[in-house]
Amino acid sequence: MTQRILSLSVACGLALLAGASAAQGFKASNDNARAGMRAPATAAAPAASAVPAGPRSADFIVAVVNSEPVTNVEVQQQVERLRAQAEASNMPAEALRRQALEMLIGQKIQLQMAAERNLQVDNFAVQQAEESVARQNSMTMTELRARLVREGIPETQFRADLKKQLVIQKLREAEVDSKVRVSDLDIDQYLREQKAKAGMANSVTQLNLGHILVTVPENASEAQVKELQAKAQQAADKIRAGEDFGAAVAEFSDVPDGKGGAMGMRPADRYPELFVKATQSTAVGSIAGPVRSPAGFHILKVLEKSNGEVPAIVTQSHARHILLRPSAQLSEAQAVERLEDYRRRVLAQQDTFDDLAKRYSEDGSAKEGGDLGWASPRKFVPEFEEALNALRPGEISQPIASRFGIHLIQLLERREATLNQREQRDMVRSIVRENKLEQAFSTWAQEARARAYVEYRDPPL
């Protein structure tokens, strides 16, 4: 998989997890918070359900989508999920019900189209999606499962809902992504628009922050607080003295697996106010903190900062990978098993990553030992970039799934880099492509809806 193929687009494996997770109060992958990363509400509704399946006395068919029914219970479940979202809390009941029904219709149409194309998602990808939801909500898998139990959501249903969203995402990639092109004129127009916005008093600053959290228990004693504050200060001092931020994350952060990592480029108003104030006068590449919140002590690194313009300084990663593509001859499980064996051999110094990549990788980078060169943010697809951001220099990931196959990733180095004009335009190209993909998918979903047979039915008397 070359860097060209890995270029970030809206069609990522986790792009629709925002619906499946946010409906239950969970945050989705940080990449999804970027502009244009959320699917239209009418296109792919979340399917998580706290209501067990089965016949109900109040259940009846409210619509037929091609040959598939939409039931009253399904609509009620969707209504409850929408009510959990702040933007729908004040919507009139009838409008909310209509929106829920249209979401379900759109989802069923797309799942039917995916089935016709025999598009499938393997269990490994679903497992990774579940782990990503937990990680982005600062939970372990055990904590996530406990949360699901408290919310009355069967884990099997939650995983099934994630799988539906991933299947729809595959359909989106097949039907929309390959048809979107970004021209130099598109880039020029975007830059003009951003320059105009930057001149406005109310322009929104975009931030990408690295985060370390040293948690403070709710009933901690004064002595405990002081001890934890000292731990946070030690982390900050080490980073200021030159230690790699990723290494400090692994050593000090209480985020699951010690991997706080990059939180993703997003408008400042989507970060806690405490974070924004703490980093307001912090230069790119520098850190702020420790700062205290009810959760504990935070150390923040400004990875990117932009006021409507492309950042001039970014954190770049130099990585290499081995790619195996599941096929009729190589199952997903076998690919994962092989990559786990490659990882073990490298760690045991029985083989080198470079040699293994040259011998076994099914990517165009194989002849360079899997070397992907220096990459700025947004260069890779989100599932790949998320795994890369969690690594320290020299570390090798566990096998991870993307739309291209199963990867083993090694982070070689990180650096702060000043982008030249060409590199800035490359970043803009990725941003513009995300926006165009969002528009293209919305149009495609509306057209698919128009072609489908949909029959509305009145409730029984």
Short mmCIF file of C-alpha atoms in Angstrom, two decimals:
data_model
loop_
_atom_site.label_atom_id
_atom_site.label_comp_id
_atom_site.label_asym_id
_atom_site.label_seq_id
_atom_site.Cartn_x
_atom_site.Cartn_y
_atom_site.Cartn_z
CA MET A 1 0.00 0.00 0.00
CA THR A 2 1.69 3.18 -1.14
CA GLN A 3 1.31 6.56 0.48
CA ARG A 4 -0.91 7.57 -2.42
CA ILE A 5 -3.30 4.73 -1.63
CA LEU A 6 -3.10 5.48 2.08
CA SER A 7 -4.14 9.11 1.61
CA LEU A 8 -6.74 10.02 4.19
CA SER A 9 -10.31 10.19 2.97
CA VAL A 10 -13.71 10.41 4.56
CA ALA A 11 -14.31 6.77 3.73
CA CYS A 12 -12.54 5.31 6.71
CA GLY A 13 -13.42 2.10 8.46
CA LEU A 14 -14.57 3.98 11.53
CA ALA A 15 -16.25 6.96 9.93
CA LEU A 16 -19.71 5.78 10.91
CA LEU A 17 -18.88 4.77 14.45
CA ALA A 18 -19.90 8.25 15.49
CA GLY A 19 -23.51 7.18 15.08
CA ALA A 20 -23.21 3.80 16.72
CA SER A 21 -21.28 5.10 19.70
CA ALA A 22 -22.56 8.62 20.27
CA ALA A 23 -26.08 7.31 20.52
CA GLN A 24 -25.03 5.62 23.72
CA GLY A 25 -23.09 8.60 25.03
CA PHE A 26 -19.75 7.36 23.68
CA LYS A 27 -17.29 9.41 21.68
CA ALA A 28 -16.21 8.10 18.31
CA SER A 29 -12.73 7.99 16.86
CA ASN A 30 -10.92 11.34 17.00
CA ASP A 31 -10.54 11.27 13.25
CA ASN A 32 -14.28 11.41 12.93
CA ALA A 33 -14.38 14.77 14.64
CA ARG A 34 -12.59 16.38 11.70
CA ALA A 35 -14.57 18.49 9.28
CA GLY A 36 -16.67 16.40 6.96
CA MET A 37 -16.14 13.12 8.79
CA ARG A 38 -19.71 12.57 9.95
CA ALA A 39 -22.12 10.82 7.64
CA PRO A 40 -25.42 12.59 6.95
CA ALA A 41 -28.11 11.69 9.45
CA THR A 42 -30.40 10.53 6.68
CA ALA A 43 -27.80 8.21 5.23
CA ALA A 44 -26.58 5.84 7.90
CA ALA A 45 -28.37 5.79 11.19
CA PRO A 46 -26.92 4.22 14.31
CA ALA A 47 -28.33 0.82 14.97
CA ALA A 48 -27.38 0.18 18.60
CA SER A 49 -30.34 -0.88 20.65
CA ALA A 50 -31.09 -1.24 24.30
CA VAL A 51 -34.35 -3.04 23.55
CA PRO A 52 -34.11 -6.81 23.15
CA ALA A 53 -35.28 -8.20 19.85
CA GLY A 54 -38.50 -10.16 19.72
CA PRO A 55 -42.25 -9.73 19.18
CA ARG A 56 -43.95 -6.92 21.07
CA SER A 57 -47.63 -6.23 21.59
CA ALA A 58 -47.08 -2.67 20.29
CA ASP A 59 -45.04 -3.84 17.32
CA PHE A 60 -46.31 -3.45 13.79
CA ILE A 61 -44.93 -2.61 10.38
CA VAL A 62 -44.68 1.13 9.72
CA ALA A 63 -42.87 0.95 6.36
CA VAL A 64 -41.60 -1.52 3.79
CA VAL A 65 -38.22 -0.85 2.18
CA ASN A 66 -38.09 -2.85 -1.04
CA SER A 67 -39.15 -6.16 0.57
CA GLU A 68 -37.90 -5.51 4.11
CA PRO A 69 -40.15 -4.21 6.88
CA VAL A 70 -39.43 -1.41 9.31
CA THR A 71 -41.25 -2.01 12.58
CA ASN A 72 -42.67 0.31 15.19
CA VAL A 73 -40.28 -1.08 17.81
CA GLU A 74 -37.29 -0.27 15.59
CA VAL A 75 -38.52 3.29 15.19
CA GLN A 76 -39.07 3.69 18.92
CA GLN A 77 -35.56 2.43 19.61
CA GLN A 78 -34.18 4.94 17.14
CA VAL A 79 -36.23 7.74 18.73
CA GLU A 80 -34.70 6.96 22.12
CA ARG A 81 -31.22 7.05 20.65
CA LEU A 82 -31.89 10.42 19.06
CA ARG A 83 -33.28 11.79 22.32
CA ALA A 84 -29.96 10.93 23.95
CA GLN A 85 -28.27 13.35 21.58
CA ALA A 86 -28.36 16.97 22.61
CA GLU A 87 -29.22 18.26 19.15
CA ALA A 88 -32.47 16.24 19.13
CA SER A 89 -33.54 16.86 22.73
CA ASN A 90 -35.91 19.74 21.91
CA MET A 91 -37.33 18.38 18.67
CA PRO A 92 -41.12 17.88 18.56
CA ALA A 93 -42.13 14.24 19.07
CA GLU A 94 -43.64 13.76 15.61
CA ALA A 95 -40.65 15.33 13.84
CA LEU A 96 -38.30 13.16 15.89
CA ARG A 97 -40.24 10.04 14.96
CA ARG A 98 -40.19 10.98 11.28
CA GLN A 99 -36.44 11.57 11.41
CA ALA A 100 -35.92 8.21 13.12
CA LEU A 101 -37.99 6.44 10.47
CA GLU A 102 -36.11 8.09 7.60
CA MET A 103 -32.78 7.13 9.19
CA LEU A 104 -33.84 3.50 9.38
CA ILE A 105 -35.08 3.55 5.79
CA GLY A 106 -31.78 4.97 4.60
CA GLN A 107 -29.83 2.41 6.58
CA LYS A 108 -31.87 -0.53 5.31
CA ILE A 109 -31.47 0.61 1.70
CA GLN A 110 -27.71 0.76 2.07
CA LEU A 111 -27.44 -2.57 3.87
CA GLN A 112 -29.50 -4.16 1.10
CA MET A 113 -27.18 -2.69 -1.52
CA ALA A 114 -24.17 -3.96 0.41
CA ALA A 115 -25.69 -7.46 0.56
CA GLU A 116 -26.29 -7.42 -3.20
CA ARG A 117 -22.59 -6.65 -3.68
CA ASN A 118 -21.61 -9.32 -1.16
CA LEU A 119 -19.76 -6.75 0.95
CA GLN A 120 -18.75 -8.21 4.29
CA VAL A 121 -16.81 -7.20 7.38
CA ASP A 122 -14.63 -9.65 9.28
CA ASN A 123 -14.79 -10.13 13.04
CA PHE A 124 -11.29 -8.73 13.45
CA ALA A 125 -12.40 -5.34 12.07
CA VAL A 126 -15.42 -5.33 14.38
CA GLN A 127 -13.20 -6.12 17.35
CA GLN A 128 -10.92 -3.24 16.41
CA ALA A 129 -13.89 -0.91 16.08
CA GLU A 130 -15.09 -1.91 19.54
CA GLU A 131 -11.62 -1.34 20.99
CA SER A 132 -11.46 2.05 19.28
CA VAL A 133 -14.74 3.14 20.87
CA ALA A 134 -13.37 2.12 24.27
CA ARG A 135 -10.04 3.83 23.70
CA GLN A 136 -11.54 7.10 22.52
CA ASN A 137 -13.74 7.19 25.62
CA SER A 138 -10.74 6.55 27.90
CA MET A 139 -12.10 3.14 28.88
CA THR A 140 -10.73 -0.34 29.01
CA MET A 141 -12.73 -3.03 27.25
CA THR A 142 -13.90 -4.22 30.67
CA GLU A 143 -15.17 -0.73 31.48
CA LEU A 144 -16.89 -0.44 28.11
CA ARG A 145 -18.69 -3.74 28.64
CA ALA A 146 -19.75 -2.64 32.12
CA ARG A 147 -21.10 0.59 30.62
CA LEU A 148 -23.10 -1.39 28.06
CA VAL A 149 -24.57 -3.51 30.84
CA ARG A 150 -25.59 -0.39 32.78
CA GLU A 151 -27.24 1.01 29.65
CA GLY A 152 -29.06 -2.28 29.04
CA ILE A 153 -27.32 -2.88 25.71
CA PRO A 154 -26.32 -6.50 24.97
CA GLU A 155 -22.72 -6.67 23.82
CA THR A 156 -23.69 -8.92 20.93
CA GLN A 157 -26.13 -6.25 19.75
CA PHE A 158 -23.51 -3.50 20.11
CA ARG A 159 -21.03 -5.49 18.01
CA ALA A 160 -23.72 -6.26 15.44
CA ASP A 161 -24.47 -2.54 15.17
CA LEU A 162 -20.79 -1.69 14.70
CA LYS A 163 -20.64 -4.33 12.00
CA LYS A 164 -23.58 -2.76 10.16
CA GLN A 165 -21.88 0.63 10.21
CA LEU A 166 -18.65 -0.87 8.90
CA VAL A 167 -20.51 -2.68 6.12
CA ILE A 168 -22.17 0.59 5.09
CA GLN A 169 -18.75 2.23 5.13
CA LYS A 170 -17.47 -0.44 2.73
CA LEU A 171 -20.38 0.33 0.46
CA ARG A 172 -19.55 4.01 0.63
CA GLU A 173 -15.95 3.31 -0.32
CA ALA A 174 -17.04 1.19 -3.28
CA GLU A 175 -19.75 3.52 -4.57
CA VAL A 176 -18.47 7.02 -3.82
CA ASP A 177 -14.83 7.34 -2.86
CA SER A 178 -13.20 6.29 -6.11
CA LYS A 179 -15.25 8.83 -8.05
CA VAL A 180 -14.18 11.93 -6.10
CA ARG A 181 -11.36 14.02 -7.51
CA VAL A 182 -9.68 17.15 -6.14
CA SER A 183 -8.29 19.68 -8.62
CA ASP A 184 -5.81 22.49 -8.09
CA LEU A 185 -8.73 24.90 -8.55
CA ASP A 186 -10.52 23.21 -5.63
CA ILE A 187 -7.43 23.71 -3.45
CA ASP A 188 -7.07 27.36 -4.49
CA GLN A 189 -10.73 28.04 -3.69
CA TYR A 190 -10.44 26.41 -0.28
CA LEU A 191 -7.36 28.47 0.56
CA ARG A 192 -9.15 31.68 -0.46
CA GLU A 193 -12.13 30.79 1.71
CA GLN A 194 -9.96 29.97 4.70
CA LYS A 195 -8.02 33.18 4.30
CA ALA A 196 -11.27 35.13 4.32
CA LYS A 197 -12.46 33.29 7.42
CA ALA A 198 -9.16 33.91 9.18
CA GLY A 199 -9.78 37.63 8.80
CA MET A 200 -13.10 37.41 10.62
CA ALA A 201 -13.20 38.19 14.33
CA ASN A 202 -15.15 35.04 15.10
CA SER A 203 -12.96 32.59 13.15
CA VAL A 204 -12.54 29.31 15.01
CA THR A 205 -9.07 28.09 15.90
CA GLN A 206 -8.37 24.45 15.06
CA LEU A 207 -6.27 22.44 17.48
CA ASN A 208 -4.66 19.02 17.62
CA LEU A 209 -3.47 18.26 21.13
CA GLY A 210 -1.42 15.42 22.56
CA HIS A 211 -2.73 14.43 25.98
CA ILE A 212 -1.41 12.80 29.14
CA LEU A 213 -3.79 12.27 32.06
CA VAL A 214 -2.76 11.42 35.60
CA THR A 215 -6.08 10.56 37.20
CA VAL A 216 -7.01 11.60 40.71
CA PRO A 217 -9.52 9.33 42.51
CA GLU A 218 -12.76 11.03 43.52
CA ASN A 219 -12.11 10.68 47.25
CA ALA A 220 -8.34 11.11 47.16
CA SER A 221 -6.65 12.43 50.26
CA GLU A 222 -4.55 15.59 50.19
CA ALA A 223 -1.41 13.44 50.35
CA GLN A 224 -2.57 11.38 47.35
CA VAL A 225 -3.31 14.52 45.35
CA LYS A 226 0.16 15.90 46.04
CA GLU A 227 1.75 12.60 45.06
CA LEU A 228 -0.17 12.47 41.78
CA GLN A 229 0.58 16.11 41.06
CA ALA A 230 4.27 15.36 41.53
CA LYS A 231 3.94 12.46 39.08
CA ALA A 232 2.35 14.77 36.48
CA GLN A 233 5.04 17.38 37.07
CA GLN A 234 7.72 14.74 36.57
CA ALA A 235 6.18 13.84 33.21
CA ALA A 236 6.10 17.49 32.15
CA ASP A 237 9.69 18.03 33.24
CA LYS A 238 10.88 15.00 31.27
CA ILE A 239 9.15 16.20 28.10
CA ARG A 240 10.53 19.72 28.50
CA ALA A 241 13.97 18.18 28.92
CA GLY A 242 13.64 16.49 25.54
CA GLU A 243 11.94 13.13 26.13
CA ASP A 244 9.66 11.93 23.34
CA PHE A 245 6.04 12.78 24.11
CA GLY A 246 4.87 9.32 23.07
CA ALA A 247 7.31 7.73 25.50
CA ALA A 248 5.98 9.95 28.29
CA VAL A 249 2.42 8.99 27.36
CA ALA A 250 3.26 5.31 27.72
CA GLU A 251 5.06 5.89 31.02
CA PHE A 252 2.75 8.30 32.81
CA SER A 253 -0.72 8.48 31.26
CA ASP A 254 -3.66 6.71 32.88
CA VAL A 255 -5.54 6.59 29.59
CA PRO A 256 -6.08 2.87 28.77
CA ASP A 257 -2.87 1.14 27.69
CA GLY A 258 -0.97 4.31 28.54
CA LYS A 259 -1.72 5.67 25.07
CA GLY A 260 -3.21 9.17 25.22
CA GLY A 261 -1.71 10.18 21.90
CA ALA A 262 -3.01 12.78 19.51
CA MET A 263 -6.60 13.85 20.12
CA GLY A 264 -7.16 14.91 16.52
CA MET A 265 -7.53 18.20 14.67
CA ARG A 266 -10.83 19.82 15.62
CA PRO A 267 -12.33 23.25 16.34
CA ALA A 268 -11.23 24.64 19.70
CA ASP A 269 -14.82 24.67 20.94
CA ARG A 270 -14.83 20.87 20.71
CA TYR A 271 -12.10 20.65 23.32
CA PRO A 272 -12.70 21.24 27.04
CA GLU A 273 -12.45 24.95 27.83
CA LEU A 274 -9.66 24.13 30.30
CA PHE A 275 -7.54 22.66 27.48
CA VAL A 276 -8.11 25.65 25.21
CA LYS A 277 -7.19 28.19 27.86
CA ALA A 278 -4.12 26.21 28.92
CA THR A 279 -2.75 26.06 25.38
CA GLN A 280 -3.89 29.49 24.17
CA SER A 281 -0.40 30.98 24.21
CA THR A 282 1.48 27.69 23.75
CA ALA A 283 3.51 27.39 20.56
CA VAL A 284 3.23 24.37 18.26
CA GLY A 285 5.55 21.64 19.54
CA SER A 286 5.48 22.94 23.13
CA ILE A 287 3.56 21.65 26.13
CA ALA A 288 1.28 23.13 28.77
CA GLY A 289 0.58 21.85 32.25
CA PRO A 290 0.11 20.09 34.46
CA VAL A 291 -3.37 21.61 34.71
CA ARG A 292 -5.99 20.30 37.11
CA SER A 293 -9.53 19.17 36.30
CA PRO A 294 -11.99 17.01 38.27
CA ALA A 295 -10.51 14.00 36.42
CA GLY A 296 -6.93 14.69 37.46
CA PHE A 297 -3.82 16.40 36.11
CA HIS A 298 -3.41 16.98 32.38
CA ILE A 299 -0.31 17.63 30.29
CA LEU A 300 -1.03 18.94 26.81
CA LYS A 301 1.21 19.15 23.77
CA VAL A 302 0.20 21.43 20.90
CA LEU A 303 0.70 19.21 17.86
CA GLU A 304 -1.08 21.50 15.39
CA LYS A 305 -2.73 24.90 15.63
CA SER A 306 -4.54 26.71 12.85
CA ASN A 307 -6.77 29.77 12.64
CA GLY A 308 -8.55 28.76 9.47
CA GLU A 309 -5.31 28.22 7.58
CA VAL A 310 -3.13 25.17 6.98
CA PRO A 311 -0.64 24.73 9.84
CA ALA A 312 2.93 25.62 8.93
CA ILE A 313 4.47 23.36 11.60
CA VAL A 314 3.25 19.81 12.23
CA THR A 315 4.39 16.62 13.93
CA GLN A 316 5.49 14.14 11.27
CA SER A 317 5.93 10.38 11.64
CA HIS A 318 8.38 8.10 9.84
CA ALA A 319 6.99 4.58 9.74
CA ARG A 320 7.14 1.31 7.87
CA HIS A 321 4.66 -1.53 7.63
CA ILE A 322 3.93 -5.02 6.40
CA LEU A 323 0.61 -5.53 4.61
CA LEU A 324 -1.17 -8.85 4.11
CA ARG A 325 -4.37 -8.91 2.07
CA PRO A 326 -6.93 -11.56 3.13
CA SER A 327 -8.11 -13.68 0.21
CA ALA A 328 -9.57 -17.06 -0.63
CA GLN A 329 -6.14 -18.50 0.06
CA LEU A 330 -5.43 -16.43 3.20
CA SER A 331 -8.17 -15.86 5.75
CA GLU A 332 -8.25 -12.83 7.99
CA ALA A 333 -7.40 -14.98 11.01
CA GLN A 334 -4.43 -16.50 9.19
CA ALA A 335 -3.18 -13.03 8.19
CA VAL A 336 -3.39 -11.85 11.78
CA GLU A 337 -1.61 -14.98 12.99
CA ARG A 338 1.22 -14.52 10.47
CA LEU A 339 1.72 -10.88 11.39
CA GLU A 340 1.76 -11.74 15.10
CA ASP A 341 4.49 -14.28 14.30
CA TYR A 342 6.46 -11.67 12.33
CA ARG A 343 6.20 -9.29 15.29
CA ARG A 344 7.42 -11.99 17.68
CA ARG A 345 10.38 -12.78 15.42
CA VAL A 346 11.43 -9.12 15.19
CA LEU A 347 11.15 -8.61 18.95
CA ALA A 348 13.17 -11.79 19.55
CA GLN A 349 15.76 -10.52 17.05
CA GLN A 350 15.28 -13.65 14.96
CA ASP A 351 14.52 -11.52 11.92
CA THR A 352 14.40 -7.86 10.92
CA PHE A 353 11.31 -5.86 10.04
CA ASP A 354 13.02 -4.73 6.85
CA ASP A 355 13.65 -8.28 5.62
CA LEU A 356 10.17 -9.52 6.55
CA ALA A 357 8.57 -6.61 4.70
CA LYS A 358 10.65 -7.28 1.60
CA ARG A 359 9.74 -10.98 1.65
CA TYR A 360 6.10 -10.93 2.63
CA SER A 361 4.47 -7.49 2.37
CA GLU A 362 1.87 -7.19 -0.39
CA ASP A 363 2.30 -3.42 -0.64
CA GLY A 364 4.24 -1.37 -3.14
CA SER A 365 6.53 -0.27 -0.32
CA ALA A 366 7.82 -3.84 0.15
CA LYS A 367 10.94 -3.28 -1.93
CA GLU A 368 11.94 -0.47 0.48
CA GLY A 369 11.38 -2.72 3.49
CA GLY A 370 7.91 -1.30 4.01
CA ASP A 371 9.27 2.24 4.48
CA LEU A 372 6.54 4.87 4.07
CA GLY A 373 8.80 7.87 4.52
CA TRP A 374 7.97 10.97 6.53
CA ALA A 375 4.23 11.61 6.77
CA SER A 376 2.29 14.62 7.99
CA PRO A 377 -1.08 14.32 9.78
CA ARG A 378 -3.98 13.18 7.54
CA LYS A 379 -1.64 11.25 5.28
CA PHE A 380 -2.94 7.81 6.18
CA VAL A 381 -6.41 6.37 6.62
CA PRO A 382 -7.71 6.98 10.17
CA GLU A 383 -7.51 3.39 11.41
CA PHE A 384 -3.85 3.24 10.33
CA GLU A 385 -3.05 6.72 11.67
CA GLU A 386 -4.70 6.00 15.02
CA ALA A 387 -2.50 2.94 15.53
CA LEU A 388 0.58 4.87 14.39
CA ASN A 389 -0.11 7.76 16.79
CA ALA A 390 -0.25 5.33 19.70
CA LEU A 391 3.31 4.08 19.11
CA ARG A 392 6.60 5.28 20.52
CA PRO A 393 9.67 5.38 18.24
CA GLY A 394 10.91 1.81 17.74
CA GLU A 395 7.62 0.20 18.81
CA ILE A 396 5.72 -2.27 16.65
CA SER A 397 1.94 -2.35 16.68
CA GLN A 398 -0.26 -5.37 17.03
CA PRO A 399 -1.89 -6.34 13.71
CA ILE A 400 -4.48 -3.76 12.69
CA ALA A 401 -7.15 -3.88 9.99
CA SER A 402 -7.83 -1.23 7.38
CA ARG A 403 -9.74 -1.24 4.10
CA PHE A 404 -6.53 -2.43 2.43
CA GLY A 405 -5.89 -5.50 4.59
CA ILE A 406 -4.07 -6.33 7.81
CA HIS A 407 -1.00 -4.30 8.78
CA LEU A 408 1.95 -4.54 11.12
CA ILE A 409 3.32 -1.03 11.74
CA GLN A 410 6.64 0.12 13.16
CA LEU A 411 7.18 3.76 14.09
CA LEU A 412 10.79 4.72 13.38
CA GLU A 413 10.94 8.43 14.29
CA ARG A 414 8.92 11.56 14.96
CA ARG A 415 9.86 15.17 14.32
CA GLU A 416 8.47 18.69 14.26
CA ALA A 417 8.59 19.89 10.67
CA THR A 418 7.91 23.14 8.84
CA LEU A 419 5.84 22.40 5.77
CA ASN A 420 6.80 23.85 2.44
CA GLN A 421 4.14 25.13 0.06
CA ARG A 422 3.76 21.80 -1.73
CA GLU A 423 3.33 19.91 1.54
CA GLN A 424 0.76 22.44 2.74
CA ARG A 425 -1.20 21.99 -0.47
CA ASP A 426 -1.06 18.21 0.03
CA MET A 427 -2.68 18.67 3.44
CA VAL A 428 -5.30 20.95 1.91
CA ARG A 429 -5.97 18.32 -0.74
CA SER A 430 -6.83 15.82 2.00
CA ILE A 431 -9.15 18.30 3.72
CA VAL A 432 -10.91 19.25 0.48
CA ARG A 433 -11.29 15.59 -0.42
CA GLU A 434 -12.98 14.91 2.92
CA ASN A 435 -15.44 17.72 2.28
CA LYS A 436 -16.16 16.61 -1.28
CA LEU A 437 -16.64 13.03 -0.16
CA GLU A 438 -19.18 14.17 2.40
CA GLN A 439 -21.13 16.07 -0.24
CA ALA A 440 -20.85 13.22 -2.75
CA PHE A 441 -22.05 10.65 -0.23
CA SER A 442 -25.02 12.80 0.74
CA THR A 443 -26.02 13.10 -2.91
CA TRP A 444 -25.48 9.39 -3.52
CA ALA A 445 -27.57 8.44 -0.47
CA GLN A 446 -30.43 10.66 -1.64
CA GLU A 447 -30.32 9.09 -5.09
CA ALA A 448 -30.30 5.57 -3.61
CA ARG A 449 -33.32 6.55 -1.50
CA ALA A 450 -35.15 7.87 -4.57
CA ARG A 451 -34.59 4.61 -6.48
CA ALA A 452 -35.83 2.37 -3.68
CA TYR A 453 -39.38 1.19 -3.23
CA VAL A 454 -40.66 2.58 0.08
CA GLU A 455 -44.22 2.02 1.26
CA TYR A 456 -45.44 3.77 4.41
CA ARG A 457 -48.11 2.03 6.46
CA ASP A 458 -50.60 3.37 8.94
CA PRO A 459 -50.64 1.90 12.46
CA PRO A 460 -53.36 -0.67 13.15
CA LEU A 461 -56.59 0.58 14.69
#
